[in-house]
Amino acid sequence: MTAVTDHLDILLDMLSALPDPVFVLTESGRYAALIGGQDRQHYHDGAHLVDFSLYDVLPKAKADWFLEQIKITLVQNQLRIVEYGLAGTDVNGLDTQQGPEGEIWFEGRIQPLSAPIKNERAVVWVACNITRRHQLEAKLQLLSETDELTGAYNRRKLLDALTLSLMHFRERQTPTAVVLMDIDYFKSINDRFGHVAGDEVLRGIAHHAMAHLREGDLFARFGGEEFALLLPNTSLVAAELITERLRLSIAAGDFLSGANLTVTVSMGLSLIQPQDQSIESILHRADDALYKAKRNGRNCFISAS
């Protein structure tokens, strides 16, 4: 009997020493048990959650998501792996003085249990803190989408976003505008002031433009001295107003301090059209409009629509 007791004590000690918290959650969303996760550098103390429902301690939207994952796992009856963010302040009654600050990112490994818990099907949910990995991945993602010189998005990001916009247009007929923008006489800027100054103008244009855009707009360096602007949920009239306002703002800007230089841009605008089968046709119309703007004396915009 002593040997059995000793083995049970060792087993319980091992379970409580698990580095990551292990939750037992029922089909109705009740916390049935919690073991492990004692490292306060990476986890908060969630012992108080036992016998409470997800809806007692979490915002409804988050509780809905957790319950959905439990139910999907039980239906599929196999291990599932999910990633999610959760802050200590999201959980009612949690002591946020002990544990990590801000939003924590977790990898959740969810496995169905074969035996019911108080007449309910249940899962075991192992939560592993992957915040550092998530932050690194987000940083690498941003680097892969950003133009190194200007800090604007790059051509790849613009093309990916435009592809999604075309898909949304086909599904919902959401008006979306694309603007191509070229710095007027950029070669002469390099010739007069040098390539270092030219790079400064490119950075200034990008920072200036991004500061004047709305939330949800996307500004990208398309190549060389050419930039592109994606305006989701934007009618032709609104897109023309935004384009003209940006053109005037750039013409009034000071991009080389102390230099006698006025920087202007030519711009071509196109809306996504029902006949568009690819993003190339949208960009082609915007590019044609851009070259018309150049032929019309530059420092202006032309709408393909």
Short mmCIF file of C-alpha atoms in Angstrom, two decimals:
data_model
loop_
_atom_site.label_atom_id
_atom_site.label_comp_id
_atom_site.label_asym_id
_atom_site.label_seq_id
_atom_site.Cartn_x
_atom_site.Cartn_y
_atom_site.Cartn_z
CA MET A 1 0.00 0.00 0.00
CA THR A 2 2.86 2.32 0.83
CA ALA A 3 4.45 1.65 -2.57
CA VAL A 4 1.17 2.51 -4.36
CA THR A 5 0.85 5.71 -2.31
CA ASP A 6 4.42 6.63 -3.09
CA HIS A 7 3.83 6.11 -6.81
CA LEU A 8 0.67 8.27 -6.69
CA ASP A 9 2.53 11.01 -4.83
CA ILE A 10 5.30 10.94 -7.42
CA LEU A 11 2.75 11.03 -10.26
CA LEU A 12 0.90 13.99 -8.73
CA ASP A 13 4.20 15.77 -8.11
CA MET A 14 5.22 15.19 -11.72
CA LEU A 15 1.89 16.50 -13.04
CA SER A 16 1.99 19.64 -10.90
CA ALA A 17 5.56 20.28 -12.13
CA LEU A 18 4.54 20.29 -15.82
CA PRO A 19 5.98 23.49 -17.29
CA ASP A 20 2.87 24.31 -19.37
CA PRO A 21 -0.68 24.56 -17.97
CA VAL A 22 -2.96 21.63 -18.79
CA PHE A 23 -6.70 22.30 -18.68
CA VAL A 24 -9.53 19.80 -18.71
CA LEU A 25 -12.51 21.48 -20.37
CA THR A 26 -15.96 19.98 -20.79
CA GLU A 27 -18.24 20.15 -23.81
CA SER A 28 -20.33 22.86 -22.14
CA GLY A 29 -17.23 24.99 -21.56
CA ARG A 30 -16.60 24.29 -17.86
CA TYR A 31 -13.07 24.19 -16.41
CA ALA A 32 -12.98 20.75 -14.80
CA ALA A 33 -9.30 20.69 -13.80
CA LEU A 34 -6.01 22.52 -14.14
CA ILE A 35 -2.51 21.21 -13.53
CA GLY A 36 0.99 22.53 -14.22
CA GLY A 37 1.98 25.95 -15.51
CA GLN A 38 3.63 27.14 -12.31
CA ASP A 39 6.25 29.30 -14.07
CA ARG A 40 5.03 32.86 -13.40
CA GLN A 41 7.46 34.26 -15.95
CA HIS A 42 5.36 32.68 -18.70
CA TYR A 43 1.94 31.98 -17.15
CA HIS A 44 -0.60 33.41 -14.72
CA ASP A 45 -2.09 31.37 -11.90
CA GLY A 46 -5.39 30.04 -13.25
CA ALA A 47 -6.25 27.79 -10.30
CA HIS A 48 -9.37 29.84 -9.55
CA LEU A 49 -10.87 28.91 -12.95
CA VAL A 50 -11.75 25.35 -11.90
CA ASP A 51 -15.55 24.79 -11.76
CA PHE A 52 -16.22 28.05 -13.59
CA SER A 53 -17.51 28.31 -17.16
CA LEU A 54 -15.66 29.97 -20.02
CA TYR A 55 -18.48 32.50 -20.05
CA ASP A 56 -17.94 33.32 -16.37
CA VAL A 57 -14.37 34.46 -16.89
CA LEU A 58 -13.88 35.45 -20.55
CA PRO A 59 -15.42 38.04 -22.91
CA LYS A 60 -18.23 36.41 -24.89
CA ALA A 61 -16.40 36.49 -28.23
CA LYS A 62 -13.37 34.72 -26.78
CA ALA A 63 -15.52 32.24 -24.86
CA ASP A 64 -17.41 31.47 -28.08
CA TRP A 65 -14.10 30.77 -29.85
CA PHE A 66 -12.79 28.45 -27.14
CA LEU A 67 -16.08 26.53 -26.99
CA GLU A 68 -16.08 26.16 -30.77
CA GLN A 69 -12.57 24.64 -30.66
CA ILE A 70 -13.68 22.16 -27.98
CA LYS A 71 -16.69 21.07 -30.00
CA ILE A 72 -14.73 20.73 -33.25
CA THR A 73 -12.14 18.59 -31.47
CA LEU A 74 -14.83 16.32 -30.02
CA VAL A 75 -16.50 15.94 -33.43
CA GLN A 76 -13.22 15.14 -35.19
CA ASN A 77 -12.11 12.97 -32.26
CA GLN A 78 -8.43 13.67 -32.84
CA LEU A 79 -5.64 15.97 -31.74
CA ARG A 80 -5.97 19.54 -32.97
CA ILE A 81 -3.46 22.38 -32.71
CA VAL A 82 -4.55 26.03 -32.61
CA GLU A 83 -2.84 29.36 -31.99
CA TYR A 84 -4.46 32.25 -30.15
CA GLY A 85 -3.75 35.42 -28.21
CA LEU A 86 -4.98 36.03 -24.67
CA ALA A 87 -4.08 38.71 -22.13
CA GLY A 88 -4.28 38.37 -18.37
CA THR A 89 -6.75 41.26 -18.33
CA ASP A 90 -9.09 39.18 -20.54
CA VAL A 91 -9.66 36.70 -17.68
CA ASN A 92 -11.85 37.77 -14.77
CA GLY A 93 -10.34 37.23 -11.34
CA LEU A 94 -6.80 36.65 -12.59
CA ASP A 95 -3.97 38.12 -10.53
CA THR A 96 -2.21 40.17 -13.20
CA GLN A 97 0.45 41.33 -10.74
CA GLN A 98 2.01 37.89 -11.09
CA GLY A 99 2.71 36.65 -14.56
CA PRO A 100 3.58 38.14 -17.97
CA GLU A 101 2.23 41.51 -19.07
CA GLY A 102 0.25 42.26 -22.21
CA GLU A 103 -1.13 39.80 -24.72
CA ILE A 104 0.33 36.31 -24.61
CA TRP A 105 0.32 34.04 -27.65
CA PHE A 106 -0.34 30.36 -27.09
CA GLU A 107 -0.18 27.14 -29.03
CA GLY A 108 -3.07 25.03 -27.81
CA ARG A 109 -2.92 21.24 -28.21
CA ILE A 110 -6.43 19.86 -27.79
CA GLN A 111 -7.05 16.14 -27.37
CA PRO A 112 -10.41 14.41 -26.69
CA LEU A 113 -10.65 12.40 -23.48
CA SER A 114 -12.05 8.90 -23.75
CA ALA A 115 -13.91 9.01 -20.41
CA PRO A 116 -16.62 11.60 -19.58
CA ILE A 117 -16.17 14.14 -16.79
CA LYS A 118 -19.34 14.38 -14.65
CA ASN A 119 -21.43 13.01 -17.52
CA GLU A 120 -19.92 15.40 -20.06
CA ARG A 121 -17.52 14.75 -22.89
CA ALA A 122 -14.28 16.64 -22.34
CA VAL A 123 -10.92 17.54 -23.80
CA VAL A 124 -7.46 18.06 -22.39
CA TRP A 125 -6.05 21.41 -23.54
CA VAL A 126 -2.29 22.00 -23.20
CA ALA A 127 -1.39 25.70 -23.53
CA CYS A 128 2.20 26.54 -24.50
CA ASN A 129 3.46 30.14 -24.42
CA ILE A 130 4.80 30.93 -27.92
CA THR A 131 4.84 34.74 -27.59
CA ARG A 132 8.50 35.12 -28.53
CA ARG A 133 8.10 32.89 -31.56
CA HIS A 134 4.95 34.74 -32.61
CA GLN A 135 6.69 38.12 -32.29
CA LEU A 136 9.65 36.87 -34.35
CA GLU A 137 7.34 35.48 -37.03
CA ALA A 138 5.42 38.77 -37.13
CA LYS A 139 8.69 40.68 -37.48
CA LEU A 140 9.90 38.41 -40.28
CA GLN A 141 6.52 38.73 -42.00
CA LEU A 142 6.73 42.52 -41.81
CA LEU A 143 10.28 42.48 -43.21
CA SER A 144 9.16 40.29 -46.12
CA GLU A 145 6.38 42.78 -46.95
CA THR A 146 8.27 46.05 -46.46
CA ASP A 147 10.49 48.07 -48.75
CA GLU A 148 13.82 48.43 -46.96
CA LEU A 149 14.56 51.97 -48.15
CA THR A 150 11.24 53.72 -47.63
CA GLY A 151 9.44 51.66 -44.97
CA ALA A 152 6.39 51.45 -47.25
CA TYR A 153 4.97 48.08 -48.23
CA ASN A 154 6.69 46.43 -51.18
CA ARG A 155 5.41 45.33 -54.60
CA ARG A 156 4.75 41.77 -53.40
CA LYS A 157 2.48 42.98 -50.58
CA LEU A 158 0.59 45.27 -52.93
CA LEU A 159 -0.01 42.49 -55.46
CA ASP A 160 -1.19 40.10 -52.73
CA ALA A 161 -3.57 42.72 -51.31
CA LEU A 162 -4.88 43.60 -54.78
CA THR A 163 -5.54 39.91 -55.47
CA LEU A 164 -7.63 39.71 -52.30
CA SER A 165 -9.45 42.92 -53.23
CA LEU A 166 -10.36 41.45 -56.63
CA MET A 167 -11.74 38.34 -54.88
CA HIS A 168 -13.81 40.49 -52.51
CA PHE A 169 -15.09 42.55 -55.43
CA ARG A 170 -16.32 39.42 -57.19
CA GLU A 171 -18.08 38.26 -54.03
CA ARG A 172 -19.55 41.55 -52.77
CA GLN A 173 -19.05 44.16 -55.51
CA THR A 174 -17.04 46.23 -53.03
CA PRO A 175 -15.72 49.37 -54.80
CA THR A 176 -11.93 49.48 -54.72
CA ALA A 177 -9.49 51.91 -56.33
CA VAL A 178 -5.86 51.52 -57.35
CA VAL A 179 -3.57 54.50 -57.89
CA LEU A 180 -0.13 54.34 -59.51
CA MET A 181 2.13 57.30 -58.74
CA ASP A 182 5.43 58.34 -60.32
CA ILE A 183 7.77 61.09 -59.08
CA ASP A 184 8.15 63.70 -61.82
CA TYR A 185 11.66 64.17 -63.25
CA PHE A 186 13.21 61.99 -60.57
CA LYS A 187 16.37 61.46 -62.63
CA SER A 188 17.03 65.19 -62.56
CA ILE A 189 16.77 65.14 -58.75
CA ASN A 190 19.47 62.47 -58.63
CA ASP A 191 21.58 64.41 -61.16
CA ARG A 192 21.30 67.73 -59.28
CA PHE A 193 21.53 66.58 -55.69
CA GLY A 194 22.99 63.06 -55.82
CA HIS A 195 21.59 59.60 -55.18
CA VAL A 196 21.70 60.00 -51.40
CA ALA A 197 19.36 62.98 -51.75
CA GLY A 198 17.25 60.97 -54.20
CA ASP A 199 16.86 58.25 -51.59
CA GLU A 200 15.85 60.91 -49.07
CA VAL A 201 13.13 62.12 -51.44
CA LEU A 202 11.84 58.55 -51.86
CA ARG A 203 11.70 58.10 -48.07
CA GLY A 204 10.04 61.48 -47.67
CA ILE A 205 7.35 60.70 -50.25
CA ALA A 206 6.56 57.39 -48.52
CA HIS A 207 6.42 58.83 -45.01
CA HIS A 208 4.41 61.82 -46.22
CA ALA A 209 1.90 59.66 -48.07
CA MET A 210 1.45 57.11 -45.27
CA ALA A 211 0.79 59.91 -42.79
CA HIS A 212 -2.08 61.21 -44.94
CA LEU A 213 -3.87 57.93 -45.64
CA ARG A 214 -6.90 56.43 -43.96
CA GLU A 215 -6.92 53.32 -41.85
CA GLY A 216 -7.17 50.32 -44.19
CA ASP A 217 -5.49 52.04 -47.15
CA LEU A 218 -2.28 50.43 -48.40
CA PHE A 219 0.70 52.35 -49.74
CA ALA A 220 3.57 50.53 -51.44
CA ARG A 221 6.76 51.21 -53.35
CA PHE A 222 6.04 49.61 -56.69
CA GLY A 223 9.54 49.95 -58.10
CA GLY A 224 12.18 52.65 -58.59
CA GLU A 225 10.45 56.02 -58.16
CA GLU A 226 6.97 54.53 -58.66
CA PHE A 227 4.53 53.97 -55.82
CA ALA A 228 1.06 52.43 -55.61
CA LEU A 229 -1.95 53.07 -53.46
CA LEU A 230 -4.79 50.63 -52.77
CA LEU A 231 -8.04 52.19 -51.54
CA PRO A 232 -10.54 49.54 -50.36
CA ASN A 233 -14.24 50.35 -49.97
CA THR A 234 -13.76 53.56 -51.93
CA SER A 235 -15.99 54.97 -54.66
CA LEU A 236 -14.63 56.77 -57.71
CA VAL A 237 -15.54 60.20 -56.32
CA ALA A 238 -13.89 59.48 -52.97
CA ALA A 239 -10.80 58.01 -54.66
CA GLU A 240 -10.41 61.09 -56.85
CA LEU A 241 -10.65 63.36 -53.80
CA ILE A 242 -8.01 61.33 -51.93
CA THR A 243 -5.71 61.24 -54.97
CA GLU A 244 -5.94 64.99 -55.59
CA ARG A 245 -5.45 65.81 -51.89
CA LEU A 246 -2.33 63.64 -51.79
CA ARG A 247 -0.97 65.20 -55.01
CA LEU A 248 -1.40 68.73 -53.63
CA SER A 249 0.08 67.77 -50.29
CA ILE A 250 3.21 66.30 -51.90
CA ALA A 251 3.66 69.38 -54.11
CA ALA A 252 3.58 71.56 -50.99
CA GLY A 253 5.97 69.32 -49.03
CA ASP A 254 9.60 69.97 -48.11
CA PHE A 255 11.56 66.83 -48.95
CA LEU A 256 15.13 68.18 -48.98
CA SER A 257 15.67 70.65 -46.18
CA GLY A 258 17.44 73.80 -47.39
CA ALA A 259 17.34 72.80 -51.06
CA ASN A 260 15.48 74.73 -53.71
CA LEU A 261 13.39 71.74 -54.76
CA THR A 262 9.71 71.20 -55.41
CA VAL A 263 8.72 67.55 -55.73
CA THR A 264 5.61 66.69 -57.74
CA VAL A 265 4.00 63.45 -58.81
CA SER A 266 1.90 62.17 -61.69
CA MET A 267 -0.85 59.70 -60.84
CA GLY A 268 -3.14 57.27 -62.62
CA LEU A 269 -6.30 55.93 -61.02
CA SER A 270 -8.42 52.90 -61.83
CA LEU A 271 -11.35 51.18 -60.15
CA ILE A 272 -11.75 47.41 -60.15
CA GLN A 273 -14.31 46.62 -62.86
CA PRO A 274 -16.73 43.67 -63.27
CA GLN A 275 -14.91 42.54 -66.42
CA ASP A 276 -11.53 42.27 -64.66
CA GLN A 277 -10.29 38.68 -64.74
CA SER A 278 -6.89 39.43 -63.23
CA ILE A 279 -5.06 42.12 -61.33
CA GLU A 280 -2.95 42.76 -64.44
CA SER A 281 -5.91 44.36 -66.21
CA ILE A 282 -6.50 46.71 -63.26
CA LEU A 283 -2.85 47.72 -63.11
CA HIS A 284 -2.71 48.13 -66.89
CA ARG A 285 -5.57 50.68 -66.79
CA ALA A 286 -3.95 52.58 -63.92
CA ASP A 287 -0.61 52.55 -65.75
CA ASP A 288 -2.21 53.89 -68.95
CA ALA A 289 -3.83 56.67 -66.91
CA LEU A 290 -0.47 57.46 -65.28
CA TYR A 291 1.22 57.91 -68.66
CA LYS A 292 -1.63 60.14 -69.82
CA ALA A 293 -1.00 62.28 -66.74
CA LYS A 294 2.66 62.55 -67.74
CA ARG A 295 1.74 63.52 -71.31
CA ASN A 296 -0.67 66.13 -69.93
CA GLY A 297 2.20 68.04 -68.31
CA ARG A 298 2.77 65.98 -65.09
CA ASN A 299 1.86 67.07 -61.56
CA CYS A 300 -1.70 65.87 -62.14
CA PHE A 301 -3.80 62.73 -62.00
CA ILE A 302 -5.92 61.00 -64.63
CA SER A 303 -8.76 58.64 -63.82
CA ALA A 304 -9.12 55.65 -66.12
CA SER A 305 -12.78 55.49 -65.18
#
